[in-house]
Coordinates of C-alpha atoms in Angstrom, one line a residue:
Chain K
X1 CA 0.0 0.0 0.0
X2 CA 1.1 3.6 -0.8
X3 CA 2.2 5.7 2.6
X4 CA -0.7 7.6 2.2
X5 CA -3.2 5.2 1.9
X6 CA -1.8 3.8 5.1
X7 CA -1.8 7.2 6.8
X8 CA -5.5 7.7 5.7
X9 CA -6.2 4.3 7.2
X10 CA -4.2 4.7 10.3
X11 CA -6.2 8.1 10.9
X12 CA -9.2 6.1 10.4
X13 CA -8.2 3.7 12.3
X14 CA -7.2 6.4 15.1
X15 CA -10.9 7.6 16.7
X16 CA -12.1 3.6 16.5
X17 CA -9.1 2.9 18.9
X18 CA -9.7 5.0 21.3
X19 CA -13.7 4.6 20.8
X20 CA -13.0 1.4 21.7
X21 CA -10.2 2.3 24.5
X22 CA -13.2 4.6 26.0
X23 CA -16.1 1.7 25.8
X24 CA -13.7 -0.2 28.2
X25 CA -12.9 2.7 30.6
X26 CA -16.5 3.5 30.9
X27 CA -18.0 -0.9 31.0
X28 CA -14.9 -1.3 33.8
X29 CA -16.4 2.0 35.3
X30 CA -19.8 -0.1 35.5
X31 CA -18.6 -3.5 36.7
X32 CA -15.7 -2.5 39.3
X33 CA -17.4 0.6 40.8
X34 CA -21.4 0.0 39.7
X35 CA -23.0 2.2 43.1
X36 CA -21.0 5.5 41.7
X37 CA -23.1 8.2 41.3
X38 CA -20.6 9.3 38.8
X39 CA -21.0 7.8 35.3
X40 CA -17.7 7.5 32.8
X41 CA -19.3 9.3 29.5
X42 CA -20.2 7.8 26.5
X43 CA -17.9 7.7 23.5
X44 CA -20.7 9.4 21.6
X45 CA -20.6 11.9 24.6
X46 CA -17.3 12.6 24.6
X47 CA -16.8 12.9 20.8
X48 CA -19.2 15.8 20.4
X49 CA -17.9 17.1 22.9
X50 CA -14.5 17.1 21.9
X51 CA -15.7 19.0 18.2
X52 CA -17.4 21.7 20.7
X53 CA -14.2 22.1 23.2
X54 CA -12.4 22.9 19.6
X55 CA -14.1 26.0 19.0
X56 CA -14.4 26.8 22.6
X57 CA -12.8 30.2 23.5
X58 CA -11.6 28.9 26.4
X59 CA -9.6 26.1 25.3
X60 CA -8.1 27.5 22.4
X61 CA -6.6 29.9 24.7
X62 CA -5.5 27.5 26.7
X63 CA -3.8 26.1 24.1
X64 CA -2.5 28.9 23.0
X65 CA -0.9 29.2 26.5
X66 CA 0.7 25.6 26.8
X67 CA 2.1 25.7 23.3
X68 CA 4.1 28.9 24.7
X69 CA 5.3 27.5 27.2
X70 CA 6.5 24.4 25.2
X71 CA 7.6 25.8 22.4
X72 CA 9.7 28.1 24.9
X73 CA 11.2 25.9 27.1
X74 CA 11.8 23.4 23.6
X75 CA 13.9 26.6 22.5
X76 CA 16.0 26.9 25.7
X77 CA 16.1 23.2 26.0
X78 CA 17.9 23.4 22.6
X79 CA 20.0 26.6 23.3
X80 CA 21.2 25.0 26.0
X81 CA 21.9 21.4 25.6
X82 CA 23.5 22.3 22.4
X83 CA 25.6 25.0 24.7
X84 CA 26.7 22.3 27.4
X85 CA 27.3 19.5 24.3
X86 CA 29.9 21.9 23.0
X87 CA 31.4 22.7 26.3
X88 CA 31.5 19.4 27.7
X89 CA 33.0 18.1 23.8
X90 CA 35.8 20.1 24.1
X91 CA 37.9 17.7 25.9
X92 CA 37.5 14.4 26.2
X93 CA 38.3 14.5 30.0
X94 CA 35.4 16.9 30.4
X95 CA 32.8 14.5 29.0
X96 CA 34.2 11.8 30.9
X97 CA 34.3 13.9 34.0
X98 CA 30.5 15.0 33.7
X99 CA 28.9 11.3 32.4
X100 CA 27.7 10.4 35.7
X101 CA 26.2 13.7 36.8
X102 CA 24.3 14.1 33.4
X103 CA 23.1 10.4 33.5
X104 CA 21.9 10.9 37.2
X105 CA 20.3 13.9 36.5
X106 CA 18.5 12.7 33.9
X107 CA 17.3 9.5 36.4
X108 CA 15.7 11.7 38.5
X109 CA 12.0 12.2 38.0
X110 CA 11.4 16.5 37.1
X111 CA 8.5 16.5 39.8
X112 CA 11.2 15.6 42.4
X113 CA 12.4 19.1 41.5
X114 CA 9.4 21.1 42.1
X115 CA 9.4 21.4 46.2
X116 CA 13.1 23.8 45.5
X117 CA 11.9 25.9 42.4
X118 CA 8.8 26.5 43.9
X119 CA 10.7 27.9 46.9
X120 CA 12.9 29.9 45.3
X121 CA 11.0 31.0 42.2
X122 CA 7.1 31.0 43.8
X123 CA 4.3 28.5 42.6
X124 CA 2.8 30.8 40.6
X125 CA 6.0 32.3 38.3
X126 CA 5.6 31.0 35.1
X127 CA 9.2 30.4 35.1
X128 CA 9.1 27.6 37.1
X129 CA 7.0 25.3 34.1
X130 CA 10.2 26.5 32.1
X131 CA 12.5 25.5 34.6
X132 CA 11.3 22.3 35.2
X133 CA 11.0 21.6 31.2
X134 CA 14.3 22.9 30.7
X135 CA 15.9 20.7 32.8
X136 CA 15.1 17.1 31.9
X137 CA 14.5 18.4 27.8
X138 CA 18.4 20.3 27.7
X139 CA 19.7 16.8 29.4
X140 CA 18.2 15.0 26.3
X141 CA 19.5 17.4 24.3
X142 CA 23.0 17.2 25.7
X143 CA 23.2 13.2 25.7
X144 CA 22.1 13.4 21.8
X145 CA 24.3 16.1 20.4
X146 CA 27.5 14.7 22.5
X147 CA 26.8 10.8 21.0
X148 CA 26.5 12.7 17.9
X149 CA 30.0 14.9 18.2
X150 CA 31.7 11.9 19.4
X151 CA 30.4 9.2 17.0
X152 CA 31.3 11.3 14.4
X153 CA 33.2 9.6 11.1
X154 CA 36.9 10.3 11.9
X155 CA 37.7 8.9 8.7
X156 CA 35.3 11.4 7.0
X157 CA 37.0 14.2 9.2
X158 CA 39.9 13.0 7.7
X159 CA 39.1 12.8 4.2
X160 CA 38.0 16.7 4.7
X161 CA 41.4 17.8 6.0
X162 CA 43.3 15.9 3.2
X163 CA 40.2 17.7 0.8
X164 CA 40.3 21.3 2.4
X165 CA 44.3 20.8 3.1
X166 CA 43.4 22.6 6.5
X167 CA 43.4 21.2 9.9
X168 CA 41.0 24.1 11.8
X169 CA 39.4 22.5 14.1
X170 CA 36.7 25.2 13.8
X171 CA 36.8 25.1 10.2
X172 CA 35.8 21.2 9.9
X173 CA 33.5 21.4 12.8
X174 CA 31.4 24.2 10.8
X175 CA 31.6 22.6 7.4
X176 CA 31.4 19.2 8.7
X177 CA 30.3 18.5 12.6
X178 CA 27.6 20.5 12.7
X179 CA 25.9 18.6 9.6
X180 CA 27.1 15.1 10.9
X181 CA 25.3 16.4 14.6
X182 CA 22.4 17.7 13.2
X183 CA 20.6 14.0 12.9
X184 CA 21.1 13.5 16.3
X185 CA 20.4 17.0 17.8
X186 CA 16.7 16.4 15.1
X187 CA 16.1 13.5 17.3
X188 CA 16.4 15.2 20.7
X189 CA 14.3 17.8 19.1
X190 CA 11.3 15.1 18.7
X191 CA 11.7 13.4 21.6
X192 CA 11.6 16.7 23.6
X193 CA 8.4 18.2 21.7
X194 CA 6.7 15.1 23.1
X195 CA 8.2 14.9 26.2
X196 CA 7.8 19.4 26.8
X197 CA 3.8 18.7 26.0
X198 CA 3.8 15.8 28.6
X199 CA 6.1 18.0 31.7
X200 CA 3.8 21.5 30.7
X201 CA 0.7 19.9 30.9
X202 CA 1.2 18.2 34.2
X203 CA 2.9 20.9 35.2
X204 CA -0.5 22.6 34.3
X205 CA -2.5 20.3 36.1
X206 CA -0.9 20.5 39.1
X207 CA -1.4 24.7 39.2
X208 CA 1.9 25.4 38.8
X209 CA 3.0 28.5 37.6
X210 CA 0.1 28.8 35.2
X211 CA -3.8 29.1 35.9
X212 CA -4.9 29.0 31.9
X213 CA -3.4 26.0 30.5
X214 CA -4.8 23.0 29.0
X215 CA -3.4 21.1 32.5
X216 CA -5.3 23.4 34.4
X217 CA -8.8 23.1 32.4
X218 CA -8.2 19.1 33.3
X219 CA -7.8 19.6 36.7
X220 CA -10.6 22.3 36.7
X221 CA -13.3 20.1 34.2
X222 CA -12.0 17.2 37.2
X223 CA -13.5 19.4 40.2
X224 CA -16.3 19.9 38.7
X225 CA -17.0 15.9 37.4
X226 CA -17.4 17.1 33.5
X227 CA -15.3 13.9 32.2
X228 CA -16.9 14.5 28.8
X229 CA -14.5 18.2 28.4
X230 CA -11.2 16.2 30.5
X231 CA -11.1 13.4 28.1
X232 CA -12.1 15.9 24.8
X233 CA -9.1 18.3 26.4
X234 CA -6.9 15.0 27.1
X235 CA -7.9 14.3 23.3
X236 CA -6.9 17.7 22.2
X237 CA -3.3 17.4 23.8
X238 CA -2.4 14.0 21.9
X239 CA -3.6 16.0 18.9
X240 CA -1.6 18.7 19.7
X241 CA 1.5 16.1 20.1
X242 CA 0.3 14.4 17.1
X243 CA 0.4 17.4 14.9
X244 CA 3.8 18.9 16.3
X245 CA 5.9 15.7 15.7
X246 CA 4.4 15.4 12.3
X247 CA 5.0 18.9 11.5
X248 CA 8.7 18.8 13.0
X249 CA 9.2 15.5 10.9
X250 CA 8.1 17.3 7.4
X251 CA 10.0 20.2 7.9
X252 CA 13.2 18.0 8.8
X253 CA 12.6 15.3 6.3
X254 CA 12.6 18.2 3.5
X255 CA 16.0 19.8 5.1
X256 CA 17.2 16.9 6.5
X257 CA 17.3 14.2 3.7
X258 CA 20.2 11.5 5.4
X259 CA 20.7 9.3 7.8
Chain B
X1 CA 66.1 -2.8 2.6
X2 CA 65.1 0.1 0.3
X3 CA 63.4 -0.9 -2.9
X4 CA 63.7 2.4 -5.4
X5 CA 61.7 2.1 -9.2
X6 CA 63.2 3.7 -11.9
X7 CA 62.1 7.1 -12.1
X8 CA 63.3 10.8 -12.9
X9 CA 60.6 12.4 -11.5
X10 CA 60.6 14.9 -8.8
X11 CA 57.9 13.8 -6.9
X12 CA 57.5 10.9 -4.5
X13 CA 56.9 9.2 -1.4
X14 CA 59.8 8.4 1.2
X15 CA 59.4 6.2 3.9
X16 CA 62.5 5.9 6.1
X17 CA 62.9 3.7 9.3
X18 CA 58.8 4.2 9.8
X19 CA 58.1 2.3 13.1
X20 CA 54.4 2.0 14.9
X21 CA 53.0 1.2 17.8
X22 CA 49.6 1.2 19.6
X23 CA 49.1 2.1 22.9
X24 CA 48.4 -0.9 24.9
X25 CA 50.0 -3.0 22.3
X26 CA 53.3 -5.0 23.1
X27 CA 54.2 -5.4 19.9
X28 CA 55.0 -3.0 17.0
X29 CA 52.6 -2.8 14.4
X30 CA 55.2 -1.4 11.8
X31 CA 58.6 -2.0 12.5
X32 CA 61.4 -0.1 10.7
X33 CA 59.6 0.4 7.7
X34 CA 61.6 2.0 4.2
X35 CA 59.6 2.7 1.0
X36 CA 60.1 5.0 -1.9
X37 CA 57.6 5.6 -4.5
X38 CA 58.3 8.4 -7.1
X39 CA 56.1 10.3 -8.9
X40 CA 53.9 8.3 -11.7
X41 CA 54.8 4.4 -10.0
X42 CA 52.2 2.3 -8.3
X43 CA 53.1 0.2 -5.6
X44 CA 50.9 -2.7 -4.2
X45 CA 51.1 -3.3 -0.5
X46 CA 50.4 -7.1 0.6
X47 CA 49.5 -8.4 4.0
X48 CA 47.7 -10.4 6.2
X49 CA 44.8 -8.0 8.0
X50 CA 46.1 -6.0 11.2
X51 CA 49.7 -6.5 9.9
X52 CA 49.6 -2.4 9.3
X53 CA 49.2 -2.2 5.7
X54 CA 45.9 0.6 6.6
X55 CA 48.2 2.2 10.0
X56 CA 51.1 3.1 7.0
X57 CA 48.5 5.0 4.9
X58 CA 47.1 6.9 7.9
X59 CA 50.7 7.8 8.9
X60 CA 51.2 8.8 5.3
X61 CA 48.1 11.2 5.6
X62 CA 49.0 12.6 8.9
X63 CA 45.8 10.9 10.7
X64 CA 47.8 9.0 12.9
X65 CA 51.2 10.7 14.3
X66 CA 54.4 9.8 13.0
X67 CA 56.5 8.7 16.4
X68 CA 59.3 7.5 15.1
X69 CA 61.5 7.8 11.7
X70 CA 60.1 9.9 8.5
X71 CA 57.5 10.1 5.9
X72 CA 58.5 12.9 3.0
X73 CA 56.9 13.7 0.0
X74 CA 59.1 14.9 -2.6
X75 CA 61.6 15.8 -0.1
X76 CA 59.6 17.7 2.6
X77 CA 58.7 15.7 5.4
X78 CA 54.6 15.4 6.0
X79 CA 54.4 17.4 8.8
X80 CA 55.8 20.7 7.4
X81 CA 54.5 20.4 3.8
X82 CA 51.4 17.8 3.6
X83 CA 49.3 21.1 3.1
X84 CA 51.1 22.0 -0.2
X85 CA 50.0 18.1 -2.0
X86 CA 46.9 17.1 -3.3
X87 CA 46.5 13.6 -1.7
X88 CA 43.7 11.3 -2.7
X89 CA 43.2 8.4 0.4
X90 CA 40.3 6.3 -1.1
X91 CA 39.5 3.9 1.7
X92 CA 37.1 0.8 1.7
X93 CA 34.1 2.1 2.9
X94 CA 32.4 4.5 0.8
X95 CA 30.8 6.0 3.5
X96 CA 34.5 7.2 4.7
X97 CA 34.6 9.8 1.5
X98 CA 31.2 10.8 1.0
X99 CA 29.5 13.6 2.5
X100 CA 25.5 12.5 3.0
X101 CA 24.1 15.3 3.1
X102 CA 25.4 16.5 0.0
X103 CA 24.5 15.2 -3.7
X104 CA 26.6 13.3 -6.0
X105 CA 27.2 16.8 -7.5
X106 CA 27.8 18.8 -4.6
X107 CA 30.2 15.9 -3.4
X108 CA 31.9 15.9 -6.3
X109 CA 32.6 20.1 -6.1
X110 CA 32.8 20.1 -2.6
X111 CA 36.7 20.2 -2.9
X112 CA 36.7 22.6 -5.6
X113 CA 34.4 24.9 -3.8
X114 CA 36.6 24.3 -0.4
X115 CA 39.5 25.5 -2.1
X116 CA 37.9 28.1 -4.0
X117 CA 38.7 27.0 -7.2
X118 CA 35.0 26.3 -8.4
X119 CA 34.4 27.8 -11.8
X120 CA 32.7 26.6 -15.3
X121 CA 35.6 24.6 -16.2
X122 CA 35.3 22.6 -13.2
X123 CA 31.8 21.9 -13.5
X124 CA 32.6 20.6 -17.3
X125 CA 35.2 18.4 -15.8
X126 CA 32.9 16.9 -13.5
X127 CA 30.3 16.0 -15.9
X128 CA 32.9 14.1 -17.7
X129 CA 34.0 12.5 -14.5
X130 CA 30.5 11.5 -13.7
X131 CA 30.1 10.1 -17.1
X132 CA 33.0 8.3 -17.5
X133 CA 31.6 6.3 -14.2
X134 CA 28.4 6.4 -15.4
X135 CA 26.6 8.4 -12.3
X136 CA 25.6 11.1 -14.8
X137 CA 22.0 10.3 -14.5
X138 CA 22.5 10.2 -10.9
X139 CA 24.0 13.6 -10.0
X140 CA 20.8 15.1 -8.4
X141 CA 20.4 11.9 -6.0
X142 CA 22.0 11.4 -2.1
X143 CA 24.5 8.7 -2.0
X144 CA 22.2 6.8 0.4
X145 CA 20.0 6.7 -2.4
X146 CA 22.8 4.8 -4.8
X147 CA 23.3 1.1 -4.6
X148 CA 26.5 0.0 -2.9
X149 CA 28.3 -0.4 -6.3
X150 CA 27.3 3.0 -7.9
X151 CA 28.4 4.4 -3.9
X152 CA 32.1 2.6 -4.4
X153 CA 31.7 4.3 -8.1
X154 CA 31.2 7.4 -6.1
X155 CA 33.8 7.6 -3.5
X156 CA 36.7 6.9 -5.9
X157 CA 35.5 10.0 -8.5
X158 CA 35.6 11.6 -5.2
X159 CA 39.3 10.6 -4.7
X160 CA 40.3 11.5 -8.5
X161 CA 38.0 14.2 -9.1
X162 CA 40.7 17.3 -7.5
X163 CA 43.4 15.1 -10.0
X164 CA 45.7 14.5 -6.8
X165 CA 48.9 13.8 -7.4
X166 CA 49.4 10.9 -4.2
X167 CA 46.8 8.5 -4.3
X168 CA 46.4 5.7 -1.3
X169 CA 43.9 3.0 -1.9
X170 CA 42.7 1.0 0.8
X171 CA 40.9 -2.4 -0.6
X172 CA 38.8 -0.3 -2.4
X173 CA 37.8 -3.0 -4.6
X174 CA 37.1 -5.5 -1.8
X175 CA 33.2 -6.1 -2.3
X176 CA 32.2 -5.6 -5.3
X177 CA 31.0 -8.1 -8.0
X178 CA 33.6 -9.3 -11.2
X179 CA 32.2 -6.7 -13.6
X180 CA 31.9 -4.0 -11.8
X181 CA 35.3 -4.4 -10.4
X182 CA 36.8 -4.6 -13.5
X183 CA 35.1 -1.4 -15.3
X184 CA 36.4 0.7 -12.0
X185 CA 40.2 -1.3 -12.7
X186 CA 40.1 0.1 -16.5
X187 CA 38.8 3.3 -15.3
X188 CA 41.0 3.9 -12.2
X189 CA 44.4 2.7 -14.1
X190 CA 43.1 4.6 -16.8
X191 CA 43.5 7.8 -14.9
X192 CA 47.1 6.7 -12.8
X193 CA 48.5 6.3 -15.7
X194 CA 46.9 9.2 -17.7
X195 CA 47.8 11.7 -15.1
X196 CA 50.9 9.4 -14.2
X197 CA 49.5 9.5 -9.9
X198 CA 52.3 8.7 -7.9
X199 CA 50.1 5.8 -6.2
X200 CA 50.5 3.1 -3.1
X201 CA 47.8 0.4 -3.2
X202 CA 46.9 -2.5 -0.2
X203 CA 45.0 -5.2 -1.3
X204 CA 44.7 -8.7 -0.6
X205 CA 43.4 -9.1 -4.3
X206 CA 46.9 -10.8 -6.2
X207 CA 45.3 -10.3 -9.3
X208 CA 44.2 -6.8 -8.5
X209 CA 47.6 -5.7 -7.2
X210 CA 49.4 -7.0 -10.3
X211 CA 47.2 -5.1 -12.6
X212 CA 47.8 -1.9 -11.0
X213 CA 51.2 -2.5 -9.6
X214 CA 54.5 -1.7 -10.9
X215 CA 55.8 -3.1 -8.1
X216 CA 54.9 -5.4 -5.6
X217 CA 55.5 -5.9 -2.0
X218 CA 54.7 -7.8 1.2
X219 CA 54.4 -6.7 5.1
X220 CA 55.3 -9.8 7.4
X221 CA 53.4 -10.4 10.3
X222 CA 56.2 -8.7 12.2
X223 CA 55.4 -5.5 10.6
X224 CA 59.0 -5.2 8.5
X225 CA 58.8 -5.2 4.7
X226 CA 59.6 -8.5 3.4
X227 CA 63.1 -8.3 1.4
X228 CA 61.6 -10.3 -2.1
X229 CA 60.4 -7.8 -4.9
X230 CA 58.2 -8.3 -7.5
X231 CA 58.3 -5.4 -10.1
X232 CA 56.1 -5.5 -13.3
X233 CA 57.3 -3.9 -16.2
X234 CA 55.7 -0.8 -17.6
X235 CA 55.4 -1.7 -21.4
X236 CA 53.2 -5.0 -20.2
X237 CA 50.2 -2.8 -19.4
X238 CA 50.4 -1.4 -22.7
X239 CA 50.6 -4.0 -24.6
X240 CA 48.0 -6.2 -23.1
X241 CA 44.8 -3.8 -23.1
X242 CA 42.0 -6.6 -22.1
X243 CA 42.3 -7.7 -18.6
X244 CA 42.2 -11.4 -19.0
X245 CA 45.0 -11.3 -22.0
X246 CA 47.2 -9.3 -19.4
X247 CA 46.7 -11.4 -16.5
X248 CA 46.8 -14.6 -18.3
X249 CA 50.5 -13.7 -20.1
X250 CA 53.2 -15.5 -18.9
X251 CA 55.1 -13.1 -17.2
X252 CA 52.0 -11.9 -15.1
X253 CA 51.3 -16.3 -14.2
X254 CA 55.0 -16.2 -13.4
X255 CA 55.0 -13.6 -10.7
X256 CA 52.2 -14.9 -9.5
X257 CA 53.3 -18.0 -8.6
X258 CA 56.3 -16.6 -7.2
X259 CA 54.2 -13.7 -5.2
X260 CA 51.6 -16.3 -3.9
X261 CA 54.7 -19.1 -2.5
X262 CA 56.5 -16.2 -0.9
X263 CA 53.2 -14.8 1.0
X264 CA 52.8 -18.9 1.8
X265 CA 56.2 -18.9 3.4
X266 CA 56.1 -15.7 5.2
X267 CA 52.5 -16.4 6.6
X268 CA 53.2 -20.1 7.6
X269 CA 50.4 -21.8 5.4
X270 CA 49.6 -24.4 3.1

């Protein structure tokens, strides 16, 4: 079958999953927990509602609001893994030195972090859903570009010096590292969308440093037992994850045509 | 020993009292090694793999550092004037001497463009380079998006396409099916001799080494350059164009013979 066909069946295919993932949640609702005065909506129920919270003035802005905060934190995350990759790849001692802080820092859950930025930075600051994206998204960033600076093609390094009949270490690492990195930093890019949208949103949800986003409406739909707009918002961020990696994957596979 | 070919010209490679080793290793992987190979001669390297037929080649590029005795080409050791020669290393794996993210094109001016020497002429000299390996249809593509042949084709008009005047071949043929090895033979001694390329080859091909070859020699297992010789006269190349004829002639069966009982002996095998 030709990729689109299979795209336009897998998007198909898409709603009927979670249709069916939703039929379970709410038949399990009924034979676990059958006396609760709270029923799990209907897939019906939560469909329509989903295609109302989409126009909703309400969600769209808070959409608006926790795609700024990923897309920032994404950009510092970038700015400055790429930043320690470079520093830390400057000497091979360096790297050495710094492997076990980078891998236990990125062992620690990011929630773990909250109790100290919320102390120094306040609850509410919006800085702190930055913070705590920044952290575990720059780490990601760090371990990919460094695999990528030191898995580099020496022999290819050396075929360019014999080429350019210059030995610049600067020179080859702007005509050549940075386009033998740039695979690897691309995949820290995707994995960090994902993983920004997954960090804001709970960050969100648990009233941290924003009051608007789509993690708030959750938590906000949650106190007041509307499970048809939490699972239509909960809808709307996979979409949202959905349509970012795809768009981050079209605009790299057009610039980005090897490896 | 120091095995010299008879040749006038000015430039060449010297070897003298080249010795290697790795760190962690006991032994040494090249052990007072002596070459010379002027301009326009091609000399075959044999040996068994990790005797240091590919460590020589790096030394003679710079990659690895010389630690003891001295590489010069035409008379100026590597280290002062390496900058100053166009050398071509052509290694194994194509991958080693293309650039992905450039086209077959844009690989094959990368040089030119590196060296600012890009201009119309190049771009004509290209096209007939591309043709000449027939990748002319393919010069919009990615190398990922060649087969592996039409990538080996690539990698060694990347080698010749700056016309270098040192050329180092590392089992570049290893790999490849008969026919396609022997169109890139024609085409590569083709351009040696054309442009008379000062060249050293390793292979563990026989026949491949004494097509190219003007002279032959083997690396023992201790890393020291065996003391037999086999050198090929000139004038046989051009008088046996076809491949088979030239291989086939006595001369060429001969030193065969000869080459394949003295790597028996020094390899200890039947």
């Amino acid at each position: 079958m030709r990729t689109y066909t299979l795209l336009i069946t897998g998007l198909i295919v898409l709603p009927l999953v979670f249709a069916t993932f939703f039929y379970f949640l709410g038949f399990l609702n009924e034979v676990i927990n059958p006396s609760s005065q709270i029923k799990f909506p209907s897939v019906l129920d939560i469909y329509s509602d989903f295609l109302r919270a989409i126009v909703d003035k309400d969600v769209i802005r808070a959409i608006g609001i926790t795609l700024k905060n990923v897309i920032i934190s994404t950009l510092i995350s970038i700015f400055t893994g790429v930043f320690l990759s470079l520093l830390l790849t400057a000497n091979k001692n360096l790297l050495k030195i710094f492997e076990p802080t980078v891998d236990l820092f990125r062992s620690i859950p990011v929630t773990f972090f909250i109790p100290a930025f919320a102390l120094i930075l306040g609850v509410s600051s919006p800085n702190i859903i930055w913070i705590l994206t920044i952290i575990p998204c720059s780490l990601i960033i760090v371990i990919n570009v460094t695999a990528g600076i030191t898995q580099q093609n020496k022999a290819r390094l050396h075929h360019f010096c014999l080429l350019s009949r210059n030995n610049n270490r600067f020179y080859s690492f702007f005509k050549i590292t940075v386009f033998e990195v740039l695979p690897f930093l691309v995949s820290g890019i995707k994995i960090i969308l994902s993983y920004s949208i997954v960090v804001v949103t709970v960050l969100e949800y648990m009233k941290m440093g924003s009051q608007i986003g789509l993690g708030n409406l959750v938590a906000d739909k949650m106190d007041l037992y509307d499970y048809k707009r939490v699972y239509s918002i909960i809808l709307i961020v996979g979409l949202i994850g959905y349509i970012v990696n795809k768009s981050v994957n079209v605009i790299f596979n057009k610039r980005l045509n090897y490896e | 020993m120091i095995f010299v070919l008879n040749n006038n010209s000015v430039m060449s490679i010297e070897i003298e009292n080249v010795s290697f080793i790795y760190s962690g290793n006991s032994a040494k992987t090249l052990n007072e090694i002596n070459l010379n190979i002027p301009k326009g001669t091609t000399l075959a390297l044999f040996g068994a793999s990790g005797s240091g037929k590919s460590t020589l080649l790096n030394l003679i590029t710079s990659f690895f550092k010389l630690q003891s005795g001295n590489i010069s080409i035409n008379g100026t050791h590597i280290s002062e004037g390496s900058s100053k020669y166009n050398i071509s290393y052509i290694r194994q794996a194509p991958n080693d001497m293309v650039y992905p993210w450039k086209t077959v094109l844009n690989n094959l001016l990368f040089p030119f463009k590196l060296r600012k020497t890009n201009d119309k002429r190049t771009e004509k000299s290209i096209n007939d380079l591309l043709k000449q390996v027939k990748l002319e249809d393919k010069k919009k593509k990615y190398p990922h998006q060649l087969s592996i042949g039409q990538q080996k084709k690539l990698s060694i008009a990347c080698g010749l396409c700056y016309d270098p005047d040192i050329l180092l071949l590392d089992e570049v043929f290893s790999g490849i099916d008969l026919p396609l090895k022997f169109e890139l033979w024609y085409f590569l001694r083709n351009k040696i001799l054309t442009n008379q390329i000062t060249t050293l080859i390793i292979t563990h091909d026989f026949d491949e080494a004494l097509f190219f070859a003007d002279n032959i020699v083997i690396l023992t297992p201790e890393g020291s350059i065996h003391d037999s010789n086999f050198p090929i006269e000139k004038s046989l190349k051009q008088q046996y164009k076809n491949i088979e004829d030239y291989l086939s002639c006595e001369i060429i069966v001969e030193t065969k013979k000869s080459l394949i009982e003295t790597f028996k002996t020094i390899y200890s095998y039947d």
